[in-house]
Tab-separated table of C-alpha atoms in Angstrom:
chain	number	residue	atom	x	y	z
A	1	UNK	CA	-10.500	15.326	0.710
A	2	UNK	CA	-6.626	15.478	1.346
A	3	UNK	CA	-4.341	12.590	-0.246
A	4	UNK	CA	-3.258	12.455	3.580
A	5	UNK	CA	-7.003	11.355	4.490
A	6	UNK	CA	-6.877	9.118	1.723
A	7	UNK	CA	-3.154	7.226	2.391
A	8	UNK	CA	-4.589	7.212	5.875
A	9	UNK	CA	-7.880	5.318	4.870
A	10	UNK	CA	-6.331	2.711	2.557
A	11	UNK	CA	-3.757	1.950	5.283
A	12	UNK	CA	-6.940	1.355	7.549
A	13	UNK	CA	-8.098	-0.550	4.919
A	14	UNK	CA	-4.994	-2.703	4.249
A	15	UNK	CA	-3.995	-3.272	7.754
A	16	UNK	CA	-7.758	-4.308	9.628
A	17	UNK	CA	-8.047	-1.755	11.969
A	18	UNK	CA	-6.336	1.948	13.703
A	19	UNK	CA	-4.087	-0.124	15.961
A	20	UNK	CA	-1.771	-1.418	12.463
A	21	UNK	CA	-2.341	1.309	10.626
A	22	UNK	CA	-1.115	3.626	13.039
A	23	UNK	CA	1.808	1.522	13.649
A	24	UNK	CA	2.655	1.080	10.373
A	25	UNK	CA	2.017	5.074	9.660
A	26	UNK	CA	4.157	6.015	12.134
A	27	UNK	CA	1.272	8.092	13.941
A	28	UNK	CA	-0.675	7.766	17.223
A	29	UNK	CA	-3.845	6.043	16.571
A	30	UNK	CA	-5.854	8.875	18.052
A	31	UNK	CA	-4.694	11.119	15.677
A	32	UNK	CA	-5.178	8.463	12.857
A	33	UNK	CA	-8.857	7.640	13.945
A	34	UNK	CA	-9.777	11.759	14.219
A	35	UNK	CA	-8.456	11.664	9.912
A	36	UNK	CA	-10.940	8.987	9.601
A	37	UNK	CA	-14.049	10.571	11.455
A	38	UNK	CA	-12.745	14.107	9.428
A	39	UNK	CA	-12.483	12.630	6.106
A	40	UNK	CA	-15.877	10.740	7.055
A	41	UNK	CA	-17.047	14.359	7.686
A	42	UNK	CA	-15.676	15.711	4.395
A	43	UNK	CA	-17.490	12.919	2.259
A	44	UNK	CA	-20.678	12.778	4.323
A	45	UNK	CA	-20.421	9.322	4.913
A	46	UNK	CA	-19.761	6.434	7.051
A	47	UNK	CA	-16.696	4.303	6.186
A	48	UNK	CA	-16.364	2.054	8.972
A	49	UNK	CA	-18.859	0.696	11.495
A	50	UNK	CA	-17.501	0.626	14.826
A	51	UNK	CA	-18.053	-2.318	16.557
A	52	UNK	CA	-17.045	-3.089	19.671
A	53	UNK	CA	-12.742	-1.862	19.447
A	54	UNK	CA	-12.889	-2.597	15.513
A	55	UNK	CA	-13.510	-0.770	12.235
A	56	UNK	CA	-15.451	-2.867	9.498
A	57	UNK	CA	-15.690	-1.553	6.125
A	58	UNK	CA	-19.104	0.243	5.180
A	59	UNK	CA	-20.540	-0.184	1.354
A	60	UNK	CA	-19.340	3.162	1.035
A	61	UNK	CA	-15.384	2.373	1.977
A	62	UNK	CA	-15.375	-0.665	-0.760
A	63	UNK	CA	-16.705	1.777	-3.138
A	64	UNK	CA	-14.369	4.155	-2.116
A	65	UNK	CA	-11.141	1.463	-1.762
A	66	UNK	CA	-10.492	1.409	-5.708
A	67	UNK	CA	-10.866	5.063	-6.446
A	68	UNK	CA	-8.453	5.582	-3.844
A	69	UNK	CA	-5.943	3.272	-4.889
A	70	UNK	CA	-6.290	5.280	-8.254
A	71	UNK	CA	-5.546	8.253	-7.030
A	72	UNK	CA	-2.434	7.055	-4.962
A	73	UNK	CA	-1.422	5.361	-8.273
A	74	UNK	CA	-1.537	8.606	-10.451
A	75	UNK	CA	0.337	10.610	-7.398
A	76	UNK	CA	2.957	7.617	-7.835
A	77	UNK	CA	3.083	8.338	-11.130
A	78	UNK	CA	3.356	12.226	-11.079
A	79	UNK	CA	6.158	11.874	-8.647
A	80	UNK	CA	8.012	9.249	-10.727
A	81	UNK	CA	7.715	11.327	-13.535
A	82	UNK	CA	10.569	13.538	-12.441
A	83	UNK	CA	13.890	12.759	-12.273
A	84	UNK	CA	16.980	14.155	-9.925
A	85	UNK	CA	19.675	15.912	-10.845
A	86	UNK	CA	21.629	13.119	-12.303
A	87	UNK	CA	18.536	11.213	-14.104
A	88	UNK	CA	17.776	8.883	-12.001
A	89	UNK	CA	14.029	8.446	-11.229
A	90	UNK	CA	12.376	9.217	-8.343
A	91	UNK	CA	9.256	7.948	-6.049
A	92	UNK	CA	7.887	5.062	-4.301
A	93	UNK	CA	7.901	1.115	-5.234
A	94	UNK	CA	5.411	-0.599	-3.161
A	95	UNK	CA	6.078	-4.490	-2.735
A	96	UNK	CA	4.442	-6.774	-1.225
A	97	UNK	CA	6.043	-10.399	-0.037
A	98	UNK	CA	4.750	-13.591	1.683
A	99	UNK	CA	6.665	-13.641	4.745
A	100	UNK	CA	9.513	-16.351	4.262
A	101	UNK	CA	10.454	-14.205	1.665
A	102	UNK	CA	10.662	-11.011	3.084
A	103	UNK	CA	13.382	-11.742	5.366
A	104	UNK	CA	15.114	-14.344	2.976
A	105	UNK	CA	15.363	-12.914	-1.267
A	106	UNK	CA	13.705	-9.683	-0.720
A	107	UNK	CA	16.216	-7.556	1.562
A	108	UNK	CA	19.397	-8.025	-0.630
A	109	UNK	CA	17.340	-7.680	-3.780
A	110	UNK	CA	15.446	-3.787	-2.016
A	111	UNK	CA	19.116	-2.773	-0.903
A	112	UNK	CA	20.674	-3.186	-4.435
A	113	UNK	CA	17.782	-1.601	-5.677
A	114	UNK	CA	18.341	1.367	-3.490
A	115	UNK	CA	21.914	1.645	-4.028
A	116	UNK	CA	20.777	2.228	-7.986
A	117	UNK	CA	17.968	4.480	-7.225
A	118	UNK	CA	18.414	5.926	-4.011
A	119	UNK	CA	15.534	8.386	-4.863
A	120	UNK	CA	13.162	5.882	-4.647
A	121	UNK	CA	11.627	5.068	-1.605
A	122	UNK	CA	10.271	1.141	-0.752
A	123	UNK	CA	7.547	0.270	1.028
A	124	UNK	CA	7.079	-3.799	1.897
A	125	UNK	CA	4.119	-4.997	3.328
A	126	UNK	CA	3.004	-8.669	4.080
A	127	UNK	CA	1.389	-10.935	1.417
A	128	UNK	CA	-1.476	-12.640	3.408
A	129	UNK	CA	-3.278	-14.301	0.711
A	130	UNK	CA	-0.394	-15.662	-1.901
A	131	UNK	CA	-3.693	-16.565	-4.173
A	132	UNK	CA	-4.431	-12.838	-4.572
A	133	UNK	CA	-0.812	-12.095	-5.638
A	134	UNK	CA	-1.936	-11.166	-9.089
A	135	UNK	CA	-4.879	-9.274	-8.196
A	136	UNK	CA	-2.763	-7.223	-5.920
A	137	UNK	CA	-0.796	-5.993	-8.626
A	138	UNK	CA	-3.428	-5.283	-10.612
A	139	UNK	CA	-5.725	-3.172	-8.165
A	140	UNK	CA	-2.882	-1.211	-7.251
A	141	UNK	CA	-1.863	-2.463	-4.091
A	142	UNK	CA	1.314	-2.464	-4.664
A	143	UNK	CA	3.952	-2.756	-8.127
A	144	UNK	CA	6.097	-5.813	-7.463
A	145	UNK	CA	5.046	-8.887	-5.233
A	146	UNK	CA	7.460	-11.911	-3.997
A	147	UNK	CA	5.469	-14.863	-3.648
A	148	UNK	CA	5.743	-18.447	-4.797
A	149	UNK	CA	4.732	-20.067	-8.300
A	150	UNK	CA	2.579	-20.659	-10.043
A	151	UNK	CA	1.360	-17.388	-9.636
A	152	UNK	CA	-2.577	-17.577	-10.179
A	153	UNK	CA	-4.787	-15.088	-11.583
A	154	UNK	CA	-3.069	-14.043	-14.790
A	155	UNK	CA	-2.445	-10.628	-16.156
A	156	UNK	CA	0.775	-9.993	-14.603
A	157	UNK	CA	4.496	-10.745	-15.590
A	158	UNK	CA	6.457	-13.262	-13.461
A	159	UNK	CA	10.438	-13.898	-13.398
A	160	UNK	CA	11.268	-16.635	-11.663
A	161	UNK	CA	14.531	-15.578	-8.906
A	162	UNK	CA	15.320	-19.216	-7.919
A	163	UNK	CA	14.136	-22.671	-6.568
């Protein structure tokens, strides 16, 4: 298995089908669904049932979902490790924001950010459910999420950025 098999599969996963995940990949969703059918190969299992246009997770892709996540995690975490020339860190923030957010706090907060750390690249995806906000964090989804309070769920720091 290739971490490029896996990224592909969680995206799969996170968006509901090739057609997102593709888009949001930046690849052709032929070439996407061929990874999936490899790394199906590789693991000697089905991940998705196909029905009709669609991809529904198999068993085997929610057992697969959270080791997957791990493993992105710890390559997060590798890469973050290091630092540029000047000290600065380097790697990938993942966020995730319920919509009205995204295009109101979130863009001015991500661009001071990457003036700081321009090494670090951001990813923002769409907060669907904002009850799962907490649980996001703490499978790995993603690092920081932008959602309303109270968040529910527990386990995870909030700062309030305004009312």
């Amino acid at each position: 298995m290739e971490l490029r098999q896996v990224e592909y599969f969680l995206a799969v996963v996170d968006h509901g089908g090739l057609g997102a995940a593709a888009a949001a990949l930046s690849l052709s969703q032929p070439s996407l669904s061929q990874a999936i059918r490899q790394l199906e190969r590789d693991l000697g299992v089905q991940l998705f049932h196909r029905i009709g246009r669609g991809l529904v997770p198999t068993t085997a892709a929610h057992a697969l979902e959270g080791p997957a996540r791990q493993v992105l995690r710890d390559v997060v975490a590798a890469e973050a490790s290091l630092v540029d020339a000047r000290g600065l860190p380097r790697g990938r923030l993942d966020i995730l924001a319920w919509q009205t957010l995204a295009v109101g706090v979130v863009p001015g907060l991500v661009a001071r950010f990457r003036e700081r750390y321009p090494n670090v690249s951001v990813r923002i995806g769409d907060l669907r459910d904002e009850e799962a906000a907490a649980a996001k964090v703490r499978e790995g989804h993603c690092e920081v999420v932008f959602s309303y309070l109270p968040v529910t769920g527990g386990g995870v720091s909030t700062v309030e950025l305004g009312t």
